[in-house]
Amino acid sequence: MSASRIVVVGSLAFDNIETPRAKVDLAVGGAASYFAVAASFFAPVAVVGVVGRDFPQAELDFFKARGIDLEGLEIADGQTFRWTGRYHENMNLRDTLDLQLNVFANFSPKLPAAYRTADICFLANIDPALQLKVLSELERPRLVAADTMNHWIENAHDNLVKLLKRVEILVINDQEAFQLSGSDNIIRASRRILEMGPRHVIIKRGEYGAIHFSADSVFAVPAYPLEEVVDPTGAGDTFAGGLIGYLAKQPEVTTAAVRKGMVYGSVMASMVVEDFSFDRLRKIDESDIEKRYNQFVALTQF
Ligand code: AMP
């Protein structure tokens, strides 16, 4: 089967990142960027988002060279969204030091006519009201997946609850799952979130991997053991890109397909953290993905 088209909506950003060993300014980031680059190795991707006039043409050319459709990317007067974060010695933990919304502040996603028939939609972490707007402009997506964050769980709860009724796969981290469900046990938290709508809940746990829950299945995948993590930024969105990209090539979203997709998600995430921004993904091809996939299979065989 040929791969289904994926529409992603979310942030495109400049990130200032400090890890215990290195520091980088103005790295190209944003949830939609990481997702789109990762998913583009599997399926055609179309982006809905906004950047300022300071966003480098070379980066737009890189997206286009990867076959990413940018018709839905608005280039607005002003500066691109900026995020500044610092990682702790334990790189599972980070603090947001600064956030400048810039052109993102007035962002209202508009789907080009050609995007409305897309089969698959990934709603990256933005205001649930905007996630709902994108969803309402799609004619009949066969798969809707979403991410969110603590800010929206606290401040946009009603819209988030509305959204969850229409999401098939929710991909969030463990702290967000605890907050959303009101439970600090991962099994109870997932069960409560499944009751809120999604058929599949996938919980990302940083260097401990990811765990999937559905009505009849629990599945865990480890993170690929790496000697050095250079920059964990974007690992979650890259994981989602590999997962949803893989599912775009499957005729149905079965539990088996979700499990295999999670391994591809982990493969992509393990590569993106080996360098800043998505620089590592600029240098790989499908054979590198298959090689690490096979290493994953060997790692988990017993
Ligand atoms: P992740 O490490 O997968 O959580 O994704 C990190 C990316 O999310 C960075 O490249 C940031 O630019 C972006 N980001 C950080 N905070 C926000 C926010 N409040 N809204 C949208 N994107 C954000």
Short mmCIF file of C-alpha atoms and ligand atoms in Angstrom, two decimals:
data_model
loop_
_atom_site.label_atom_id
_atom_site.label_comp_id
_atom_site.label_asym_id
_atom_site.label_seq_id
_atom_site.Cartn_x
_atom_site.Cartn_y
_atom_site.Cartn_z
CA MET A 1 0.00 0.00 0.00
CA SER A 2 1.22 3.54 -0.67
CA ALA A 3 1.57 5.67 2.44
CA SER A 4 -1.31 7.92 3.55
CA ARG A 5 -0.78 11.66 3.72
CA ILE A 6 -0.14 13.14 7.18
CA VAL A 7 -1.03 16.69 8.22
CA VAL A 8 0.82 17.99 11.29
CA VAL A 9 0.03 21.18 13.16
CA GLY A 10 2.34 22.57 15.82
CA SER A 11 5.28 24.82 16.62
CA LEU A 12 8.30 25.67 14.51
CA ALA A 13 10.90 27.34 16.67
CA PHE A 14 14.34 28.60 17.42
CA ASP A 15 15.60 26.83 20.54
CA ASN A 16 18.35 27.96 22.92
CA ILE A 17 19.48 24.81 24.67
CA GLU A 18 21.88 24.16 27.49
CA THR A 19 22.85 20.64 28.51
CA PRO A 20 25.39 19.72 31.22
CA ARG A 21 28.04 19.44 28.49
CA ALA A 22 27.13 21.89 25.74
CA LYS A 23 25.14 24.93 24.78
CA VAL A 24 23.61 25.96 21.48
CA ASP A 25 21.63 29.03 20.44
CA LEU A 26 19.05 29.38 17.71
CA ALA A 27 18.83 25.69 16.91
CA VAL A 28 15.90 25.00 14.60
CA GLY A 29 13.25 23.18 16.59
CA GLY A 30 9.57 23.09 17.40
CA ALA A 31 7.30 20.09 17.72
CA ALA A 32 6.04 20.25 14.13
CA SER A 33 9.59 20.46 12.74
CA TYR A 34 10.81 17.39 14.61
CA PHE A 35 7.64 15.45 13.82
CA ALA A 36 7.65 16.34 10.12
CA VAL A 37 11.31 15.53 9.53
CA ALA A 38 11.00 12.14 11.27
CA ALA A 39 7.70 11.19 9.59
CA SER A 40 9.01 12.22 6.16
CA PHE A 41 11.21 9.09 6.11
CA PHE A 42 7.99 7.03 6.02
CA ALA A 43 5.16 9.01 4.41
CA PRO A 44 4.23 12.32 2.74
CA VAL A 45 3.86 15.07 5.35
CA ALA A 46 2.18 18.48 5.14
CA VAL A 47 2.84 21.16 7.77
CA VAL A 48 0.44 23.70 9.27
CA GLY A 49 2.25 26.32 11.34
CA VAL A 50 3.80 29.75 11.41
CA VAL A 51 7.33 31.14 11.31
CA GLY A 52 8.63 34.71 11.24
CA ARG A 53 10.59 36.33 8.45
CA ASP A 54 13.79 35.43 10.37
CA PHE A 55 13.31 31.70 9.68
CA PRO A 56 16.16 30.67 7.35
CA GLN A 57 15.30 29.90 3.73
CA ALA A 58 17.90 27.08 3.86
CA GLU A 59 15.77 25.32 6.51
CA LEU A 60 12.61 25.69 4.42
CA ASP A 61 14.60 24.25 1.50
CA PHE A 62 15.68 21.33 3.68
CA PHE A 63 12.04 20.57 4.56
CA LYS A 64 11.11 20.76 0.86
CA ALA A 65 14.02 18.50 -0.09
CA ARG A 66 12.58 15.92 2.32
CA GLY A 67 9.29 16.15 0.40
CA ILE A 68 7.53 18.07 3.20
CA ASP A 69 4.62 20.16 1.89
CA LEU A 70 4.84 23.72 3.24
CA GLU A 71 1.72 25.21 1.62
CA GLY A 72 0.13 25.43 5.09
CA LEU A 73 3.16 27.15 6.64
CA GLU A 74 2.48 30.84 7.13
CA ILE A 75 5.43 33.22 7.00
CA ALA A 76 4.31 36.14 9.15
CA ASP A 77 5.78 39.56 9.86
CA GLY A 78 7.72 39.29 13.11
CA GLN A 79 10.01 36.80 14.79
CA THR A 80 9.74 33.03 15.01
CA PHE A 81 8.67 31.40 18.32
CA ARG A 82 11.66 31.00 20.67
CA TRP A 83 12.11 28.50 23.47
CA THR A 84 15.01 28.41 25.94
CA GLY A 85 15.59 25.32 28.04
CA ARG A 86 18.22 23.93 30.38
CA TYR A 87 18.71 20.23 31.11
CA HIS A 88 19.67 18.89 34.51
CA GLU A 89 22.58 16.46 35.00
CA ASN A 90 19.86 13.81 34.63
CA MET A 91 18.76 14.74 31.13
CA ASN A 92 15.23 13.42 31.71
CA LEU A 93 14.64 16.69 33.53
CA ARG A 94 14.65 20.15 32.05
CA ASP A 95 13.50 23.66 32.95
CA THR A 96 11.97 26.10 30.54
CA LEU A 97 13.90 29.32 31.14
CA ASP A 98 12.17 31.50 28.60
CA LEU A 99 9.42 31.33 26.02
CA GLN A 100 8.76 34.02 23.45
CA LEU A 101 5.63 33.30 21.46
CA ASN A 102 6.28 36.04 18.86
CA VAL A 103 4.33 35.18 15.65
CA PHE A 104 2.88 32.12 17.43
CA ALA A 105 0.86 34.45 19.71
CA ASN A 106 -1.72 35.22 17.03
CA PHE A 107 -1.51 31.91 15.23
CA SER A 108 -4.79 30.61 13.86
CA PRO A 109 -4.22 27.51 11.75
CA LYS A 110 -5.79 27.52 8.31
CA LEU A 111 -5.77 24.38 6.22
CA PRO A 112 -5.10 24.83 2.51
CA ALA A 113 -7.86 23.17 0.43
CA ALA A 114 -5.44 20.43 -0.65
CA TYR A 115 -4.85 19.37 3.00
CA ARG A 116 -8.52 18.81 3.87
CA THR A 117 -8.66 15.31 2.44
CA ALA A 118 -5.57 14.10 4.35
CA ASP A 119 -6.02 10.66 5.94
CA ILE A 120 -3.93 11.21 9.03
CA CYS A 121 -3.51 14.12 11.37
CA PHE A 122 -1.01 14.72 14.16
CA LEU A 123 -2.00 17.53 16.51
CA ALA A 124 1.26 18.46 18.22
CA ASN A 125 1.31 20.34 21.50
CA ILE A 126 -0.64 23.60 20.98
CA ASP A 127 -3.81 25.15 22.43
CA PRO A 128 -6.55 22.47 22.28
CA ALA A 129 -8.87 25.11 20.75
CA LEU A 130 -6.51 25.25 17.76
CA GLN A 131 -6.17 21.46 17.66
CA LEU A 132 -10.01 21.28 17.50
CA LYS A 133 -10.07 23.90 14.73
CA VAL A 134 -7.67 21.88 12.56
CA LEU A 135 -9.72 18.76 13.18
CA SER A 136 -12.92 20.53 12.12
CA GLU A 137 -11.32 21.49 8.80
CA LEU A 138 -10.39 17.90 7.90
CA GLU A 139 -13.02 16.01 5.90
CA ARG A 140 -12.61 12.45 7.11
CA PRO A 141 -9.25 11.56 8.65
CA ARG A 142 -8.82 7.82 9.27
CA LEU A 143 -6.38 8.46 12.13
CA VAL A 144 -6.10 11.38 14.56
CA ALA A 145 -3.23 11.46 17.04
CA ALA A 146 -2.36 14.19 19.52
CA ASP A 147 0.07 15.43 22.13
CA THR A 148 -0.46 18.04 24.85
CA MET A 149 1.37 19.54 27.84
CA ASN A 150 0.85 20.53 31.49
CA HIS A 151 -0.05 24.13 30.57
CA TRP A 152 -3.11 23.03 28.55
CA ILE A 153 -4.11 20.37 31.08
CA GLU A 154 -4.28 23.16 33.69
CA ASN A 155 -5.61 26.02 31.58
CA ALA A 156 -7.68 24.54 28.74
CA HIS A 157 -9.17 21.49 30.41
CA ASP A 158 -12.64 21.63 28.82
CA ASN A 159 -11.36 21.90 25.27
CA LEU A 160 -8.82 19.18 25.96
CA VAL A 161 -11.58 16.85 27.19
CA LYS A 162 -13.57 17.67 24.03
CA LEU A 163 -10.53 16.93 21.89
CA LEU A 164 -9.75 13.61 23.58
CA LYS A 165 -13.15 12.24 22.51
CA ARG A 166 -11.98 12.60 18.90
CA VAL A 167 -8.40 11.35 19.25
CA GLU A 168 -7.49 7.76 18.51
CA ILE A 169 -3.87 7.87 19.75
CA LEU A 170 -2.72 10.14 22.57
CA VAL A 171 1.07 10.43 22.94
CA ILE A 172 2.08 12.18 26.19
CA ASN A 173 4.80 11.95 28.80
CA ASP A 174 4.37 10.35 32.21
CA GLN A 175 4.05 13.60 34.18
CA GLU A 176 1.32 14.81 31.80
CA ALA A 177 -0.49 11.47 32.11
CA PHE A 178 -0.44 11.75 35.91
CA GLN A 179 -1.73 15.31 35.78
CA LEU A 180 -4.44 14.62 33.20
CA SER A 181 -5.75 11.54 35.03
CA GLY A 182 -5.25 12.66 38.63
CA SER A 183 -3.45 9.38 39.35
CA ASP A 184 0.27 8.88 39.94
CA ASN A 185 0.22 5.22 38.95
CA ILE A 186 0.88 4.64 35.29
CA ILE A 187 -1.64 1.80 34.86
CA ARG A 188 -4.48 3.61 36.63
CA ALA A 189 -3.58 6.85 34.83
CA SER A 190 -3.74 5.14 31.43
CA ARG A 191 -7.02 3.41 32.22
CA ARG A 192 -8.60 6.74 33.15
CA ILE A 193 -7.29 8.40 29.99
CA LEU A 194 -8.65 5.54 27.85
CA GLU A 195 -12.04 6.26 29.41
CA MET A 196 -11.74 9.87 28.20
CA GLY A 197 -11.75 8.77 24.54
CA PRO A 198 -8.46 7.63 22.98
CA ARG A 199 -8.26 3.99 21.85
CA HIS A 200 -4.50 4.01 22.41
CA VAL A 201 -2.53 5.86 25.07
CA ILE A 202 1.22 5.96 24.60
CA ILE A 203 3.24 7.28 27.51
CA LYS A 204 6.77 8.53 26.85
CA ARG A 205 9.22 8.01 29.68
CA GLY A 206 12.44 9.59 28.39
CA GLU A 207 15.43 7.31 28.77
CA TYR A 208 13.11 4.58 30.10
CA GLY A 209 11.30 4.24 26.78
CA ALA A 210 7.58 4.24 26.13
CA ILE A 211 4.57 2.21 27.20
CA HIS A 212 1.34 1.59 25.30
CA PHE A 213 -2.08 0.89 26.74
CA SER A 214 -5.30 -0.03 24.95
CA ALA A 215 -8.42 -1.86 26.14
CA ASP A 216 -6.80 -5.26 25.59
CA SER A 217 -3.06 -4.70 25.47
CA VAL A 218 -0.06 -3.35 27.34
CA PHE A 219 3.27 -3.07 25.54
CA ALA A 220 6.57 -1.52 26.56
CA VAL A 221 9.55 -0.54 24.44
CA PRO A 222 12.88 0.52 25.93
CA ALA A 223 14.84 3.54 24.80
CA TYR A 224 17.86 2.51 22.75
CA PRO A 225 20.88 2.54 25.08
CA LEU A 226 23.28 5.28 23.95
CA GLU A 227 26.73 6.06 25.29
CA GLU A 228 26.12 9.77 24.91
CA VAL A 229 22.91 11.78 24.62
CA VAL A 230 23.87 15.16 23.16
CA ASP A 231 20.45 16.86 23.28
CA PRO A 232 17.11 15.24 24.22
CA THR A 233 15.06 18.14 22.79
CA GLY A 234 12.47 16.96 20.31
CA ALA A 235 12.79 13.27 21.23
CA GLY A 236 9.06 13.04 21.98
CA ASP A 237 7.95 14.66 18.74
CA THR A 238 10.47 12.63 16.75
CA PHE A 239 9.12 9.47 18.42
CA ALA A 240 5.61 10.51 17.34
CA GLY A 241 6.90 11.17 13.80
CA GLY A 242 8.36 7.67 13.48
CA LEU A 243 5.25 6.07 15.01
CA ILE A 244 2.67 7.93 12.93
CA GLY A 245 4.87 7.75 9.81
CA TYR A 246 5.01 3.96 10.15
CA LEU A 247 1.23 3.75 10.74
CA ALA A 248 0.64 5.84 7.58
CA LYS A 249 2.02 2.89 5.60
CA GLN A 250 -0.28 0.33 7.24
CA PRO A 251 -3.83 -0.39 6.05
CA GLU A 252 -5.21 -0.39 9.61
CA VAL A 253 -4.25 0.85 13.07
CA THR A 254 -4.08 -2.57 14.74
CA THR A 255 -2.42 -3.17 18.10
CA ALA A 256 0.38 -5.04 16.27
CA ALA A 257 0.93 -2.05 13.99
CA VAL A 258 1.02 0.37 16.95
CA ARG A 259 3.61 -1.85 18.67
CA LYS A 260 5.87 -1.94 15.62
CA GLY A 261 5.33 1.78 15.08
CA MET A 262 6.52 2.41 18.63
CA VAL A 263 9.77 0.64 17.80
CA TYR A 264 10.22 2.86 14.72
CA GLY A 265 9.39 5.88 16.90
CA SER A 266 12.06 4.82 19.37
CA VAL A 267 14.54 4.28 16.53
CA MET A 268 14.00 7.84 15.24
CA ALA A 269 14.12 9.35 18.75
CA SER A 270 17.35 7.49 19.55
CA MET A 271 18.97 9.04 16.50
CA VAL A 272 17.72 12.60 16.97
CA VAL A 273 19.20 12.86 20.49
CA GLU A 274 22.67 12.09 19.14
CA ASP A 275 23.06 15.70 17.99
CA PHE A 276 21.47 19.14 18.47
CA SER A 277 18.30 20.15 16.61
CA PHE A 278 17.48 17.44 14.03
CA ASP A 279 21.01 17.58 12.63
CA ARG A 280 21.45 13.82 12.93
CA LEU A 281 18.35 13.24 10.79
CA ARG A 282 19.88 15.37 8.04
CA LYS A 283 22.59 12.73 7.64
CA ILE A 284 20.69 9.44 7.73
CA ASP A 285 18.77 7.42 5.17
CA GLU A 286 16.32 4.52 5.26
CA SER A 287 19.13 1.97 5.58
CA ASP A 288 20.32 3.60 8.85
CA ILE A 289 16.75 3.37 10.17
CA GLU A 290 16.50 -0.33 9.27
CA LYS A 291 19.91 -1.00 10.83
CA ARG A 292 18.91 0.50 14.16
CA TYR A 293 15.48 -1.18 13.93
CA ASN A 294 17.29 -4.54 13.69
CA GLN A 295 19.49 -3.59 16.65
CA PHE A 296 16.28 -2.87 18.57
CA VAL A 297 14.91 -6.29 17.67
CA ALA A 298 18.14 -7.92 18.93
CA LEU A 299 18.03 -5.79 22.09
CA THR A 300 14.54 -6.94 23.03
CA GLN A 301 14.73 -10.61 21.98
CA PHE A 302 14.68 -13.27 24.65
P1 AMP B 1 10.01 17.74 23.13
O1 AMP B 1 11.44 17.71 23.60
O2 AMP B 1 9.63 16.57 22.28
O3 AMP B 1 9.06 18.04 24.24
O4 AMP B 1 9.87 18.99 22.13
C1 AMP B 1 10.62 20.15 22.29
C2 AMP B 1 10.21 21.19 21.27
O5 AMP B 1 8.95 21.74 21.63
C3 AMP B 1 11.21 22.32 21.21
O6 AMP B 1 11.84 22.34 19.93
C4 AMP B 1 10.40 23.59 21.48
O7 AMP B 1 10.64 24.57 20.52
C5 AMP B 1 8.96 23.15 21.44
N1 AMP B 1 8.17 23.76 22.52
C6 AMP B 1 8.57 24.03 23.78
N2 AMP B 1 7.57 24.62 24.49
C7 AMP B 1 6.50 24.72 23.65
C8 AMP B 1 5.17 25.24 23.77
N3 AMP B 1 4.71 25.78 24.91
N4 AMP B 1 4.37 25.16 22.69
C9 AMP B 1 4.80 24.62 21.54
N5 AMP B 1 6.04 24.12 21.36
C10 AMP B 1 6.89 24.16 22.39
#
